Structure formats: C-alpha cells, structure tokens
GROMACS .gro file of C-alpha atoms in nm:
model
  292
    1UNK     CA    1 -19.230   0.355  -0.065
    2UNK     CA    2 -19.459   0.062  -0.123
    3UNK     CA    3 -19.446  -0.275  -0.292
    4UNK     CA    4 -19.764  -0.464  -0.368
    5UNK     CA    5 -19.929  -0.710  -0.604
    6UNK     CA    6 -20.264  -0.545  -0.663
    7UNK     CA    7 -20.447  -0.588  -0.995
    8UNK     CA    8 -20.270  -0.535  -1.327
    9UNK     CA    9 -20.319  -0.213  -1.520
   10UNK     CA   10 -20.171   0.127  -1.584
   11UNK     CA   11 -20.073   0.327  -1.276
   12UNK     CA   12 -20.293   0.614  -1.169
   13UNK     CA   13 -20.176   0.971  -1.215
   14UNK     CA   14 -19.860   1.039  -1.019
   15UNK     CA   15 -19.782   0.671  -0.974
   16UNK     CA   16 -19.489   0.469  -1.103
   17UNK     CA   17 -19.531   0.093  -1.148
   18UNK     CA   18 -19.248  -0.152  -1.216
   19UNK     CA   19 -19.343  -0.502  -1.331
   20UNK     CA   20 -19.096  -0.790  -1.338
   21UNK     CA   21 -19.206  -0.991  -1.643
   22UNK     CA   22 -18.925  -1.247  -1.608
   23UNK     CA   23 -18.589  -1.270  -1.432
   24UNK     CA   24 -18.348  -1.559  -1.468
   25UNK     CA   25 -18.088  -1.723  -1.687
   26UNK     CA   26 -18.346  -1.798  -1.959
   27UNK     CA   27 -18.533  -1.466  -1.985
   28UNK     CA   28 -18.524  -1.114  -1.841
   29UNK     CA   29 -18.764  -0.824  -1.892
   30UNK     CA   30 -18.880  -0.536  -1.674
   31UNK     CA   31 -19.167  -0.301  -1.762
   32UNK     CA   32 -19.167   0.050  -1.610
   33UNK     CA   33 -19.491   0.251  -1.636
   34UNK     CA   34 -19.537   0.614  -1.533
   35UNK     CA   35 -19.862   0.783  -1.625
   36UNK     CA   36 -19.911   0.741  -2.000
   37UNK     CA   37 -19.547   0.650  -2.062
   38UNK     CA   38 -19.362   0.320  -2.039
   39UNK     CA   39 -19.034   0.153  -2.127
   40UNK     CA   40 -18.876  -0.191  -2.113
   41UNK     CA   41 -18.549  -0.278  -1.945
   42UNK     CA   42 -18.423  -0.582  -2.137
   43UNK     CA   43 -18.641  -0.784  -2.374
   44UNK     CA   44 -18.548  -1.147  -2.319
   45UNK     CA   45 -18.897  -1.281  -2.391
   46UNK     CA   46 -19.026  -1.351  -2.741
   47UNK     CA   47 -19.224  -1.083  -2.924
   48UNK     CA   48 -19.566  -1.244  -2.870
   49UNK     CA   49 -19.506  -1.293  -2.500
   50UNK     CA   50 -19.374  -0.939  -2.460
   51UNK     CA   51 -19.677  -0.798  -2.637
   52UNK     CA   52 -19.916  -1.009  -2.428
   53UNK     CA   53 -19.759  -0.912  -2.095
   54UNK     CA   54 -19.741  -0.544  -2.187
   55UNK     CA   55 -20.102  -0.535  -2.305
   56UNK     CA   56 -20.217  -0.711  -1.986
   57UNK     CA   57 -20.090  -0.406  -1.801
   58UNK     CA   58 -20.290  -0.162  -2.010
   59UNK     CA   59 -20.009  -0.049  -2.240
   60UNK     CA   60 -20.016  -0.069  -2.620
   61UNK     CA   61 -19.676  -0.194  -2.745
   62UNK     CA   62 -19.630   0.101  -2.980
   63UNK     CA   63 -19.667   0.339  -2.683
   64UNK     CA   64 -19.336   0.230  -2.534
   65UNK     CA   65 -19.080   0.508  -2.540
   66UNK     CA   66 -18.784   0.272  -2.559
   67UNK     CA   67 -18.617  -0.058  -2.480
   68UNK     CA   68 -18.301  -0.042  -2.267
   69UNK     CA   69 -18.061  -0.332  -2.326
   70UNK     CA   70 -17.795  -0.427  -2.074
   71UNK     CA   71 -17.596  -0.658  -2.305
   72UNK     CA   72 -17.627  -0.894  -2.599
   73UNK     CA   73 -17.685  -1.232  -2.429
   74UNK     CA   74 -17.999  -1.401  -2.560
   75UNK     CA   75 -18.183  -1.409  -2.227
   76UNK     CA   76 -18.184  -1.028  -2.238
   77UNK     CA   77 -18.243  -0.957  -2.608
   78UNK     CA   78 -18.447  -1.246  -2.752
   79UNK     CA   79 -18.737  -1.026  -2.859
   80UNK     CA   80 -18.558  -0.692  -2.875
   81UNK     CA   81 -18.494  -0.634  -3.246
   82UNK     CA   82 -18.816  -0.797  -3.376
   83UNK     CA   83 -19.023  -0.601  -3.123
   84UNK     CA   84 -18.844  -0.273  -3.199
   85UNK     CA   85 -18.885  -0.332  -3.572
   86UNK     CA   86 -19.256  -0.422  -3.552
   87UNK     CA   87 -19.367  -0.147  -3.315
   88UNK     CA   88 -19.111   0.123  -3.406
   89UNK     CA   89 -18.977   0.138  -3.050
   90UNK     CA   90 -18.612   0.255  -3.026
   91UNK     CA   91 -18.342   0.042  -2.868
   92UNK     CA   92 -18.095   0.208  -2.630
   93UNK     CA   93 -17.763   0.043  -2.552
   94UNK     CA   94 -17.387   0.068  -2.591
   95UNK     CA   95 -17.224   0.064  -2.933
   96UNK     CA   96 -17.068  -0.276  -2.866
   97UNK     CA   97 -17.399  -0.435  -2.772
   98UNK     CA   98 -17.586  -0.288  -3.069
   99UNK     CA   99 -17.311  -0.378  -3.317
  100UNK     CA  100 -17.318  -0.737  -3.192
  101UNK     CA  101 -17.696  -0.757  -3.229
  102UNK     CA  102 -17.705  -0.600  -3.574
  103UNK     CA  103 -17.433  -0.837  -3.693
  104UNK     CA  104 -17.690  -1.114  -3.644
  105UNK     CA  105 -18.007  -0.939  -3.769
  106UNK     CA  106 -18.104  -0.669  -4.019
  107UNK     CA  107 -18.018  -0.316  -3.913
  108UNK     CA  108 -18.374  -0.193  -3.964
  109UNK     CA  109 -18.485  -0.134  -3.606
  110UNK     CA  110 -18.468   0.217  -3.456
  111UNK     CA  111 -18.186   0.261  -3.208
  112UNK     CA  112 -17.972   0.511  -3.021
  113UNK     CA  113 -17.622   0.450  -2.884
  114UNK     CA  114 -17.600   0.516  -2.511
  115UNK     CA  115 -17.243   0.469  -2.382
  116UNK     CA  116 -17.165   0.363  -2.027
  117UNK     CA  117 -17.195   0.672  -1.812
  118UNK     CA  118 -17.420   0.842  -2.066
  119UNK     CA  119 -17.752   1.006  -1.984
  120UNK     CA  120 -18.056   1.047  -2.207
  121UNK     CA  121 -18.425   1.131  -2.189
  122UNK     CA  122 -18.643   0.841  -2.302
  123UNK     CA  123 -18.997   0.975  -2.321
  124UNK     CA  124 -19.076   1.103  -1.973
  125UNK     CA  125 -18.793   0.904  -1.814
  126UNK     CA  126 -18.438   1.001  -1.733
  127UNK     CA  127 -18.196   0.716  -1.806
  128UNK     CA  128 -17.834   0.677  -1.703
  129UNK     CA  129 -17.622   0.388  -1.828
  130UNK     CA  130 -17.371   0.257  -1.571
  131UNK     CA  131 -17.066   0.033  -1.604
  132UNK     CA  132 -17.080  -0.325  -1.478
  133UNK     CA  133 -16.841  -0.621  -1.513
  134UNK     CA  134 -16.969  -0.919  -1.711
  135UNK     CA  135 -16.842  -1.146  -1.987
  136UNK     CA  136 -17.021  -0.959  -2.264
  137UNK     CA  137 -16.899  -0.711  -2.527
  138UNK     CA  138 -16.995  -0.387  -2.351
  139UNK     CA  139 -17.238  -0.456  -2.063
  140UNK     CA  140 -17.414  -0.195  -1.850
  141UNK     CA  141 -17.674  -0.149  -1.581
  142UNK     CA  142 -17.924   0.136  -1.567
  143UNK     CA  143 -18.071   0.402  -1.345
  144UNK     CA  144 -18.421   0.499  -1.457
  145UNK     CA  145 -18.581   0.808  -1.304
  146UNK     CA  146 -18.926   0.963  -1.315
  147UNK     CA  147 -18.991   1.262  -1.092
  148UNK     CA  148 -18.844   1.181  -0.753
  149UNK     CA  149 -18.862   0.803  -0.806
  150UNK     CA  150 -18.565   0.603  -0.935
  151UNK     CA  151 -18.492   0.240  -1.024
  152UNK     CA  152 -18.137   0.097  -1.023
  153UNK     CA  153 -18.094  -0.223  -1.227
  154UNK     CA  154 -17.797  -0.460  -1.262
  155UNK     CA  155 -17.874  -0.828  -1.314
  156UNK     CA  156 -17.557  -0.956  -1.484
  157UNK     CA  157 -17.236  -0.843  -1.318
  158UNK     CA  158 -16.947  -1.009  -1.139
  159UNK     CA  159 -16.890  -0.712  -0.908
  160UNK     CA  160 -17.089  -0.426  -0.762
  161UNK     CA  161 -16.911  -0.144  -0.941
  162UNK     CA  162 -16.867   0.206  -0.795
  163UNK     CA  163 -17.083   0.335  -1.078
  164UNK     CA  164 -17.368   0.106  -0.982
  165UNK     CA  165 -17.336   0.196  -0.614
  166UNK     CA  166 -17.370   0.559  -0.716
  167UNK     CA  167 -17.675   0.472  -0.927
  168UNK     CA  168 -17.837   0.321  -0.616
  169UNK     CA  169 -17.814   0.646  -0.417
  170UNK     CA  170 -18.166   0.777  -0.372
  171UNK     CA  171 -18.322   0.486  -0.563
  172UNK     CA  172 -18.646   0.355  -0.418
  173UNK     CA  173 -18.621   0.020  -0.603
  174UNK     CA  174 -18.296  -0.169  -0.664
  175UNK     CA  175 -18.298  -0.482  -0.881
  176UNK     CA  176 -17.971  -0.660  -0.807
  177UNK     CA  177 -17.841  -0.995  -0.924
  178UNK     CA  178 -17.849  -1.278  -0.670
  179UNK     CA  179 -17.751  -1.553  -0.909
  180UNK     CA  180 -17.616  -1.836  -0.698
  181UNK     CA  181 -17.547  -1.984  -0.360
  182UNK     CA  182 -17.168  -2.016  -0.346
  183UNK     CA  183 -17.170  -2.356  -0.172
  184UNK     CA  184 -17.433  -2.497  -0.410
  185UNK     CA  185 -17.234  -2.375  -0.710
  186UNK     CA  186 -16.898  -2.505  -0.588
  187UNK     CA  187 -17.033  -2.852  -0.515
  188UNK     CA  188 -17.277  -2.863  -0.804
  189UNK     CA  189 -17.263  -3.028  -1.149
  190UNK     CA  190 -17.093  -2.750  -1.346
  191UNK     CA  191 -16.738  -2.807  -1.479
  192UNK     CA  192 -16.463  -2.627  -1.290
  193UNK     CA  193 -16.402  -2.383  -1.576
  194UNK     CA  194 -16.765  -2.267  -1.570
  195UNK     CA  195 -16.765  -2.241  -1.191
  196UNK     CA  196 -16.456  -2.021  -1.209
  197UNK     CA  197 -16.617  -1.798  -1.472
  198UNK     CA  198 -16.935  -1.751  -1.268
  199UNK     CA  199 -16.739  -1.676  -0.951
  200UNK     CA  200 -16.498  -1.441  -1.131
  201UNK     CA  201 -16.496  -1.065  -1.172
  202UNK     CA  202 -16.683  -1.089  -1.503
  203UNK     CA  203 -16.930  -1.355  -1.390
  204UNK     CA  204 -17.235  -1.327  -1.166
  205UNK     CA  205 -17.313  -1.198  -0.817
  206UNK     CA  206 -17.384  -1.449  -0.540
  207UNK     CA  207 -17.650  -1.431  -0.268
  208UNK     CA  208 -17.370  -1.317  -0.039
  209UNK     CA  209 -17.265  -1.030  -0.267
  210UNK     CA  210 -17.625  -0.915  -0.312
  211UNK     CA  211 -17.677  -0.910   0.064
  212UNK     CA  212 -17.353  -0.714   0.109
  213UNK     CA  213 -17.497  -0.442  -0.115
  214UNK     CA  214 -17.834  -0.443   0.062
  215UNK     CA  215 -17.680  -0.415   0.408
  216UNK     CA  216 -17.438  -0.139   0.310
  217UNK     CA  217 -17.715   0.055   0.136
  218UNK     CA  218 -17.950   0.013   0.434
  219UNK     CA  219 -17.678   0.143   0.664
  220UNK     CA  220 -17.567   0.436   0.449
  221UNK     CA  221 -17.874   0.535   0.245
  222UNK     CA  222 -18.181   0.421   0.438
  223UNK     CA  223 -18.509   0.270   0.314
  224UNK     CA  224 -18.536   0.097  -0.023
  225UNK     CA  225 -18.699  -0.203  -0.186
  226UNK     CA  226 -18.464  -0.467  -0.329
  227UNK     CA  227 -18.545  -0.734  -0.585
  228UNK     CA  228 -18.311  -1.033  -0.578
  229UNK     CA  229 -18.289  -1.108  -0.949
  230UNK     CA  230 -18.146  -1.339  -1.217
  231UNK     CA  231 -18.146  -1.652  -0.997
  232UNK     CA  232 -17.977  -1.959  -1.143
  233UNK     CA  233 -18.204  -2.257  -1.206
  234UNK     CA  234 -17.926  -2.497  -1.100
  235UNK     CA  235 -17.737  -2.309  -0.830
  236UNK     CA  236 -18.007  -2.122  -0.639
  237UNK     CA  237 -18.373  -2.121  -0.539
  238UNK     CA  238 -18.604  -1.839  -0.427
  239UNK     CA  239 -18.626  -1.998  -0.083
  240UNK     CA  240 -18.248  -2.026  -0.055
  241UNK     CA  241 -18.195  -1.664  -0.159
  242UNK     CA  242 -18.456  -1.534   0.086
  243UNK     CA  243 -18.333  -1.750   0.373
  244UNK     CA  244 -17.979  -1.626   0.315
  245UNK     CA  245 -18.101  -1.267   0.330
  246UNK     CA  246 -18.288  -1.332   0.657
  247UNK     CA  247 -17.975  -1.489   0.807
  248UNK     CA  248 -17.757  -1.194   0.705
  249UNK     CA  249 -18.012  -0.936   0.820
  250UNK     CA  250 -18.046  -1.093   1.163
  251UNK     CA  251 -17.668  -1.121   1.198
  252UNK     CA  252 -17.644  -0.749   1.117
  253UNK     CA  253 -17.891  -0.666   1.391
  254UNK     CA  254 -18.175  -0.555   1.163
  255UNK     CA  255 -18.512  -0.609   1.328
  256UNK     CA  256 -18.784  -0.800   1.139
  257UNK     CA  257 -19.106  -0.606   1.079
  258UNK     CA  258 -19.332  -0.911   1.076
  259UNK     CA  259 -19.357  -0.908   0.697
  260UNK     CA  260 -19.160  -1.162   0.495
  261UNK     CA  261 -18.825  -1.025   0.381
  262UNK     CA  262 -18.859  -0.691   0.561
  263UNK     CA  263 -18.579  -0.613   0.806
  264UNK     CA  264 -18.511  -0.261   0.924
  265UNK     CA  265 -18.522  -0.021   0.627
  266UNK     CA  266 -18.479  -0.296   0.365
  267UNK     CA  267 -18.774  -0.456   0.186
  268UNK     CA  268 -18.638  -0.763   0.005
  269UNK     CA  269 -18.829  -0.976  -0.247
  270UNK     CA  270 -18.725  -1.248  -0.491
  271UNK     CA  271 -18.799  -1.224  -0.863
  272UNK     CA  272 -18.906  -1.550  -1.027
  273UNK     CA  273 -18.775  -1.713  -1.342
  274UNK     CA  274 -18.971  -1.735  -1.667
  275UNK     CA  275 -19.288  -1.572  -1.536
  276UNK     CA  276 -19.424  -1.240  -1.412
  277UNK     CA  277 -19.375  -1.209  -1.039
  278UNK     CA  278 -19.307  -0.883  -0.857
  279UNK     CA  279 -19.481  -0.548  -0.888
  280UNK     CA  280 -19.355  -0.228  -0.729
  281UNK     CA  281 -19.579   0.078  -0.706
  282UNK     CA  282 -19.509   0.415  -0.554
  283UNK     CA  283 -19.642   0.768  -0.570
  284UNK     CA  284 -19.403   1.022  -0.714
  285UNK     CA  285 -19.364   1.398  -0.731
  286UNK     CA  286 -19.255   1.586  -1.041
  287UNK     CA  287 -18.908   1.728  -0.992
  288UNK     CA  288 -18.804   1.991  -1.245
  289UNK     CA  289 -18.468   1.926  -1.413
  290UNK     CA  290 -18.403   1.624  -1.193
  291UNK     CA  291 -18.418   1.352  -1.454
  292UNK     CA  292 -18.107   1.170  -1.347
   0.00000   0.00000   0.00000
C-alpha cells in the first residue's frame, strides 16, 4: 500500500492510480486509472473541467469505461450527462437516480441501471453498488476492484451502513465522508431544521463518525488508506478534520509513525474542496474471477 503525490500521468503496468479531482459540497469527482482503462466515480465538475483534469492525467475522455453516480445531487452529477453524451461514456447508477436525471435532460446519453447491491464489470473494473442512507432518491456508495486492489467510496451518507462496512473489507483505499465537526455545526449559522437534517440518519457523517469507522476497520481489518471526504465549507476545515483524527487515534492507543496522519495501520489524508488534491497509487496483481 502506498499513497503519494508524484507527477501526473497514467499509471505504469500493474499499477492502479486514484485521483481526487474534487471533494466537497460544491463538487465531487474521483478518477480511477488502471493500465489503459479508467472510470469516474461521480462527475460533479463541469464538462470542460472534467476533460481538462482527465487529460492532464494522460487519459483521453472517450477512453473512460464508465461514470459511476452515487446520487442525483448537483455536486455529484453537474457534468455527468453532457460528458456521457459528448464522449459516449456510459453512466451507471440506480434506476431512481437515472430517472431523476433524465427528467431534467434529454435521455440521449448511454446508461446502465445498477441497483443497490448489484455487481457489474465496467471495462477492466469490477463494480459493486452498496446501499447508503442519504436524502436523495436512491443513493449508493461503490466498491471498485481491479485485480487485488479495491476502493470503497461513500461520501454522502448519514450512517455507515452494514453494506458499506462489508464493501470496506479488503479495500486498500476507503474514501469516507467527514462532512462536519458536530460542535461547529450545532453552534454555527445554519437554521435548526437544516442542522437536524445534516445530523440525521439521512444526512451526513461527522468527523466523529468517520473516525469511528477508521478505528474499527484498523482494529478488525488491518492496514488501509483513508480519505476524509466531502468536507463542509461552513462546518469543517481540513485542519479540524485531521486534528480530530489525531486526537481519536492517540486516545485509541495507535502509535504515530512520524508521518502526518499515519497512526498504526491507518493512513489518513484529507481531500480538498473544489480542486485536485490526493493521489493514491499501488501495485496490483491480477486475480482471476475476483472482480468484486
């Protein structure tokens, strides 16, 4: 397992690279590259920006095997249909999400319905859709696999569902929502109704909830890299999220390695809003019939 920020570009043979293009309440997009194949998880940037960021990493937009959509909120789908239409890249999501999107735009983009719990091959990748709880029509998270490497992704959910916990088993990279600091939210400027929605079962995960998942995974599953994702502009900061993790890790008795955010078997980094930030790279082995 390794996480680094070396130069942009396609991964070498046998390498998987995951690029966080944006993560926050205004835009979300993750690019996964494996050999000559690539896919997007969410497409919350505009088409031009998506194309620019993808091309910077050595990938032609039309080479993408698919775009996985978690739900229909604009910060996750802003460029999805126009990009899919222009470059003939299929969308993969639940029926509820796709119906909501196509009610607003022409149904002329390629797509495939992928229900929660469903599994599908997208190019060279194995993809599993997993149930989450969020105030959207039919929201999901994803597990994306290539060889013996797997990514688990859930950036809008009010709870860590059993399905997502299962998706994290054996994953080398876990992108988990760390939306808000509870104290900052409760005493912040939002109206009480919005605070209640965010804190509710169908809202967003707090720094505390994200750290609960990291600590339980570190205890039960062992080493993994975690990206604290979808931070609120108003109710959180990267420094606050990282400091909270350090506090929880020390309280749990995990020993720091000397590298920022690394305690025991957990490598924790914070994804930034509105801009490319984190890059994860790892070597992988081909595993026959082990897509999911």
